[in-house]
mmCIF file of C-alpha atoms in Angstrom:
data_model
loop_
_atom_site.group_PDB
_atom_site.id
_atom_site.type_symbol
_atom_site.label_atom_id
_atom_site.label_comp_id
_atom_site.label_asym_id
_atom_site.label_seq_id
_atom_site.Cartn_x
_atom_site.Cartn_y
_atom_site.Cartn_z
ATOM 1 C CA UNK A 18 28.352 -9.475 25.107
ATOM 2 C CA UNK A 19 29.745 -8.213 28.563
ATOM 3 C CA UNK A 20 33.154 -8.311 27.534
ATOM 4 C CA UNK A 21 32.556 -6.848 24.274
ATOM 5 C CA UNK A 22 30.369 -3.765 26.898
ATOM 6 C CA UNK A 23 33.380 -3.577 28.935
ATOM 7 C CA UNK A 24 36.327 -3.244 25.948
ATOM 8 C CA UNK A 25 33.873 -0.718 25.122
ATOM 9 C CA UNK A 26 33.108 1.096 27.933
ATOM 10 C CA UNK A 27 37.325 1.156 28.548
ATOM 11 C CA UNK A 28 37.400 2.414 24.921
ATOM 12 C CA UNK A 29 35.589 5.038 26.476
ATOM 13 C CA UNK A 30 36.950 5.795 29.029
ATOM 14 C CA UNK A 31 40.185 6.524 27.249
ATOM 15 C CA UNK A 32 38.551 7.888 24.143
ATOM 16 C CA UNK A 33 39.111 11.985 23.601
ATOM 17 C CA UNK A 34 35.860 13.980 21.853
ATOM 18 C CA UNK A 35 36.589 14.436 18.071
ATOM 19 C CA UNK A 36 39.363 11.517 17.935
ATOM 20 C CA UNK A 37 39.464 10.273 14.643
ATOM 21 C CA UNK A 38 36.366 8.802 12.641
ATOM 22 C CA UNK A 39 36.147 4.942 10.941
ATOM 23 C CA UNK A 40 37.988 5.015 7.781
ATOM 24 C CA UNK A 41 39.256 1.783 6.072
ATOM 25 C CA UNK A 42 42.646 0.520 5.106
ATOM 26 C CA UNK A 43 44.436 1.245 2.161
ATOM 27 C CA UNK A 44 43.466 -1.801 -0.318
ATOM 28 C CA UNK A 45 40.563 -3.061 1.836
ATOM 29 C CA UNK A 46 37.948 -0.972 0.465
ATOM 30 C CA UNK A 47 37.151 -2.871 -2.515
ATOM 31 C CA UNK A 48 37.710 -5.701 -0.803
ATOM 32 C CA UNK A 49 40.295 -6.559 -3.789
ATOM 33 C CA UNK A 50 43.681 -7.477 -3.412
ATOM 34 C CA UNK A 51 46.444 -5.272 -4.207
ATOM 35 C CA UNK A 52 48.664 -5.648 -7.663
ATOM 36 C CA UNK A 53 51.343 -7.711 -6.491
ATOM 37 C CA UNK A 54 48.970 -10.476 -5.288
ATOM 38 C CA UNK A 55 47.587 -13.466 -7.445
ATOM 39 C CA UNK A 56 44.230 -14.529 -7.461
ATOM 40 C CA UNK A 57 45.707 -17.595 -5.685
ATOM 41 C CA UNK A 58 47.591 -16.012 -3.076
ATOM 42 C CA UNK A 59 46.246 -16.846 0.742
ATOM 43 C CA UNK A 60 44.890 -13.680 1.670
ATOM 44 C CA UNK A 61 42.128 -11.729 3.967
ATOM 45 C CA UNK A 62 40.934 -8.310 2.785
ATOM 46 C CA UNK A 63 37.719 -6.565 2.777
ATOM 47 C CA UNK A 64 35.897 -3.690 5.619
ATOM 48 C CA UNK A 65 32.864 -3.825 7.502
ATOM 49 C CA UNK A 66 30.748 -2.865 10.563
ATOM 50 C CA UNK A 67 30.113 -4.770 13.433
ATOM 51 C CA UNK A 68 26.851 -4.987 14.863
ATOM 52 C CA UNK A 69 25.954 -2.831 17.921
ATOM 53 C CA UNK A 70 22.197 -2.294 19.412
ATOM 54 C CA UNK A 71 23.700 0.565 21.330
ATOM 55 C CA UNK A 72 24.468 2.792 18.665
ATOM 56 C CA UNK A 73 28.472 2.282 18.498
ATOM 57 C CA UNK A 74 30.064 2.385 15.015
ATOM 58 C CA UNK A 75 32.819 -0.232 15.065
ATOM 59 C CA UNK A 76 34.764 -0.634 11.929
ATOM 60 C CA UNK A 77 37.468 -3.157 10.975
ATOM 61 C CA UNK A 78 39.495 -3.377 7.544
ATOM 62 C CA UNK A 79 42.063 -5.145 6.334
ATOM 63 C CA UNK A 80 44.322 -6.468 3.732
ATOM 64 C CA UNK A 81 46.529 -9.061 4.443
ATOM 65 C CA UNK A 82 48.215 -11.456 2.433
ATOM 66 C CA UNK A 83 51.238 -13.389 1.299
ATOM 67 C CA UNK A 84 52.523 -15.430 -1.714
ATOM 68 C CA UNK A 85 51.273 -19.459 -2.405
ATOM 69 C CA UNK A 86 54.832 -19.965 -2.445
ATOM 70 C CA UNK A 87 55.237 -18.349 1.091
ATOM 71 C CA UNK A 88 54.019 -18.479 4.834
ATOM 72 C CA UNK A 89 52.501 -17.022 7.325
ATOM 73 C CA UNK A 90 55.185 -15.014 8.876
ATOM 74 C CA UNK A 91 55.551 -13.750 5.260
ATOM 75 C CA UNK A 92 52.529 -11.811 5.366
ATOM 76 C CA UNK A 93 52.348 -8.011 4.371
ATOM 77 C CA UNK A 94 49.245 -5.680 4.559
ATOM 78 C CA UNK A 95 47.801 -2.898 6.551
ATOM 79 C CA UNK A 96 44.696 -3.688 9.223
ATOM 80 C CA UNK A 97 42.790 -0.280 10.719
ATOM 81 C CA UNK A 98 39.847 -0.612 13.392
ATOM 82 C CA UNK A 99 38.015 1.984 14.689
ATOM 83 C CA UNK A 100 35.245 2.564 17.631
ATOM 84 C CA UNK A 101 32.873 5.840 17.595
ATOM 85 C CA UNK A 102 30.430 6.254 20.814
ATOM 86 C CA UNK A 103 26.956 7.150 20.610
ATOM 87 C CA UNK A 104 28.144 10.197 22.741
ATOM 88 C CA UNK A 105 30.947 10.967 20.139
ATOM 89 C CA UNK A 106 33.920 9.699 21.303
ATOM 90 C CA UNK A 107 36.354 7.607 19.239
ATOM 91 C CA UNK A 108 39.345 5.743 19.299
ATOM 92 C CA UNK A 109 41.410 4.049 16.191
ATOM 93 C CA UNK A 110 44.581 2.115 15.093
ATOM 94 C CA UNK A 111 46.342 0.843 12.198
ATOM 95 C CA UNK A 112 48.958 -1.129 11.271
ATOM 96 C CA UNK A 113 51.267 -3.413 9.686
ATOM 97 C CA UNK A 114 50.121 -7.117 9.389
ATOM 98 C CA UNK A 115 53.058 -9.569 10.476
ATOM 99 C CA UNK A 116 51.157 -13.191 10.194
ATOM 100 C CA UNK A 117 48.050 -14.628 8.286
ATOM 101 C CA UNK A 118 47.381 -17.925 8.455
ATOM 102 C CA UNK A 119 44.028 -19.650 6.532
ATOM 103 C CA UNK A 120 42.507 -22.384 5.989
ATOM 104 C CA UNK A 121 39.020 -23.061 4.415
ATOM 105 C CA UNK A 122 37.028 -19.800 4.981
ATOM 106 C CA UNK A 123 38.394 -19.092 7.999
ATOM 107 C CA UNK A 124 41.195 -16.125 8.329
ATOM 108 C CA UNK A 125 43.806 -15.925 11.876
ATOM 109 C CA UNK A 126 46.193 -12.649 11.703
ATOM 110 C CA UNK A 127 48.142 -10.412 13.423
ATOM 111 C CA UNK A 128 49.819 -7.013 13.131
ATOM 112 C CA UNK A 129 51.677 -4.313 14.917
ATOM 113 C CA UNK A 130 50.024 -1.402 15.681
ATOM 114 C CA UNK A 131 51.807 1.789 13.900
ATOM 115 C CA UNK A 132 49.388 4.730 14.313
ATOM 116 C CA UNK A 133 46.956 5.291 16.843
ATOM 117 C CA UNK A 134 44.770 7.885 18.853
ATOM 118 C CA UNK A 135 45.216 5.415 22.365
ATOM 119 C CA UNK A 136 47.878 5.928 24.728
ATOM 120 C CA UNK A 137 50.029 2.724 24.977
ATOM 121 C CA UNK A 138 49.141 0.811 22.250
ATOM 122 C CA UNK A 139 51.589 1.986 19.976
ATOM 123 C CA UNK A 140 53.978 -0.901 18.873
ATOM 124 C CA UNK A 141 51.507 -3.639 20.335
ATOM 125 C CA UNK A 142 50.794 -6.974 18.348
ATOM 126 C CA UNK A 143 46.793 -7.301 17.977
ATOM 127 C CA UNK A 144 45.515 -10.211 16.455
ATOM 128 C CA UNK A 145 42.027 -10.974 14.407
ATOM 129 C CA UNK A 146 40.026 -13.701 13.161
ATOM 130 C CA UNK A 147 37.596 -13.665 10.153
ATOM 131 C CA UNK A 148 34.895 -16.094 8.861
ATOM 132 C CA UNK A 149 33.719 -15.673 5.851
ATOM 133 C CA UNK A 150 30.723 -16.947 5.306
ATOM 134 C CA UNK A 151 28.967 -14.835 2.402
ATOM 135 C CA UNK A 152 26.920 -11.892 3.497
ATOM 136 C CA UNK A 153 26.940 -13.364 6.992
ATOM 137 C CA UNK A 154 30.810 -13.557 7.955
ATOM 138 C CA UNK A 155 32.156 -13.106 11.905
ATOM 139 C CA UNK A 156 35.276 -11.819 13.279
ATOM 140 C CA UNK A 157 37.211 -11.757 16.090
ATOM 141 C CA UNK A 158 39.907 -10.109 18.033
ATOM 142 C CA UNK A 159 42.600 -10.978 20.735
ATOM 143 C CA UNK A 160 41.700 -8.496 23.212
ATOM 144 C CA UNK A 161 38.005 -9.863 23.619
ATOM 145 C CA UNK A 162 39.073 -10.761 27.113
ATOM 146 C CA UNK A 163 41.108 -8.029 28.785
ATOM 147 C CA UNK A 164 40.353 -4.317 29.433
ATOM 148 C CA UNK A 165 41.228 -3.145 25.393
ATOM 149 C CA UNK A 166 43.851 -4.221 22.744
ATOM 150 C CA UNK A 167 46.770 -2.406 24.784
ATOM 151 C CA UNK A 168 46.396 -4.849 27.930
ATOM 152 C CA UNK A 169 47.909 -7.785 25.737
ATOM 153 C CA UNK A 170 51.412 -8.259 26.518
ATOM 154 C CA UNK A 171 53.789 -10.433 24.187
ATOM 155 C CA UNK A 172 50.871 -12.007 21.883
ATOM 156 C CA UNK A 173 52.384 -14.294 19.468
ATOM 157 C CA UNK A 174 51.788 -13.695 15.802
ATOM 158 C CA UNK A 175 48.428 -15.078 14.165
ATOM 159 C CA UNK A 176 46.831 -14.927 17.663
ATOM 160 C CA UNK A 177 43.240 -14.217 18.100
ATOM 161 C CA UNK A 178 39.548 -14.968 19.949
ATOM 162 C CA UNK A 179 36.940 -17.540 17.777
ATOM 163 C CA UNK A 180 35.648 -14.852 15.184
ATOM 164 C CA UNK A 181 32.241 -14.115 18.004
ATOM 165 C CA UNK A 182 31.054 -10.878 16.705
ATOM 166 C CA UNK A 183 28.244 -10.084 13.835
ATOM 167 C CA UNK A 184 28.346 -7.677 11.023
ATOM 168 C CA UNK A 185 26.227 -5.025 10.433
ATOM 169 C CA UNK A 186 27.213 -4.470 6.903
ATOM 170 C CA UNK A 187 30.356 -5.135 4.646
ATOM 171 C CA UNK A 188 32.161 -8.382 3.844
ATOM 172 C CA UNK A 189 35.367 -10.010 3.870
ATOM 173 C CA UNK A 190 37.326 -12.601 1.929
ATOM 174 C CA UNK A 191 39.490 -15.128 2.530
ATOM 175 C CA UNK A 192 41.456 -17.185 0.023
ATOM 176 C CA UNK A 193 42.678 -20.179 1.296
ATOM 177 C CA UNK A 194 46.573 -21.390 1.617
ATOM 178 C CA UNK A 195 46.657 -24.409 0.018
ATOM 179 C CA UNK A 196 50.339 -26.300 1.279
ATOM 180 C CA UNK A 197 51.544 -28.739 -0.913
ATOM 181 C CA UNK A 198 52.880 -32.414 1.224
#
């Protein structure tokens, strides 16, 4: 929980008043995939809120997701999280996804970061991590240990932190890929 305080509190400290608010990522609002993608397909998509006692909105969305006949590195989407302070201020990003990689109920990805509100984390790989488990999933993120998701320098693709942090509300899903030997 301290680390989670302090990307917060560096958040913060970069953050501008009136920055943009939470919004999800195209496709990840229902939670659905999009068109192109079977039923099948390994995939992570869905939006929710992560837990905070201290008031913060944090908001994480994504759809991710690649062809049964693919692989990882094949993976196309869009990802968008978003962090609004009890005192107002707010920071976001969004992006292209550029790995997925699951197995069971458990989700690693990663994306470059295409549009944001936070100086120098424009063109930065972040990486997440999703278990869903129901009503009651967890995710995680790559920068869990440094001072915010622009401090990572040259993060491989599908590179992220155990999925540590509770949900408020929402839900994500995640479709296996199941590799034929």
């Amino acid at each position: 929980m301290a680390l989670a305080t302090a990307v917060a509190v560096a958040l913060a400290a970069a953050a501008t008043a009136g920055s943009a608010a939470a919004s999800d990522a195209p496709g990840a609002r229902s939670g659905r995939p999009t068109a192109a993608v079977s039923a099948k397909d390994p995939r992570l998509t869905g939006a929710a809120k992560l837990y905070r006692s201290a008031g913060d909105t944090i908001h994480f969305a994504f759809d991710a997701h690649f062809r049964k006949d693919q692989g990882p590195l094949d993976a196309r989407g869009t990802f968008r999280f978003s962090h609004v302070f009890p005192n107002g201020n707010s920071g976001f990003a969004e992006g292209r996804i550029d790995c997925l990689m699951t197995g069971g109920k458990i989700a690693t990805a990663s994306g470059i970061v295409t549009r944001t509100d936070r100086p120098g984390l424009k063109g930065k790989r972040v990486g997440f991590s999703v278990r869903d488990d129901g009503r009651h999933d967890r995710l995680g993120y790559s920068w869990v240990g440094t001072d915010g998701p622009w401090a990572t320098k040259d993060l491989p693709p599908c590179v992220a932190s155990a999925p540590f942090e509770t949900l408020e509300s929402g839900d994500f899903t995640v479709v296996p890929w199941r590799i034929r030997h």
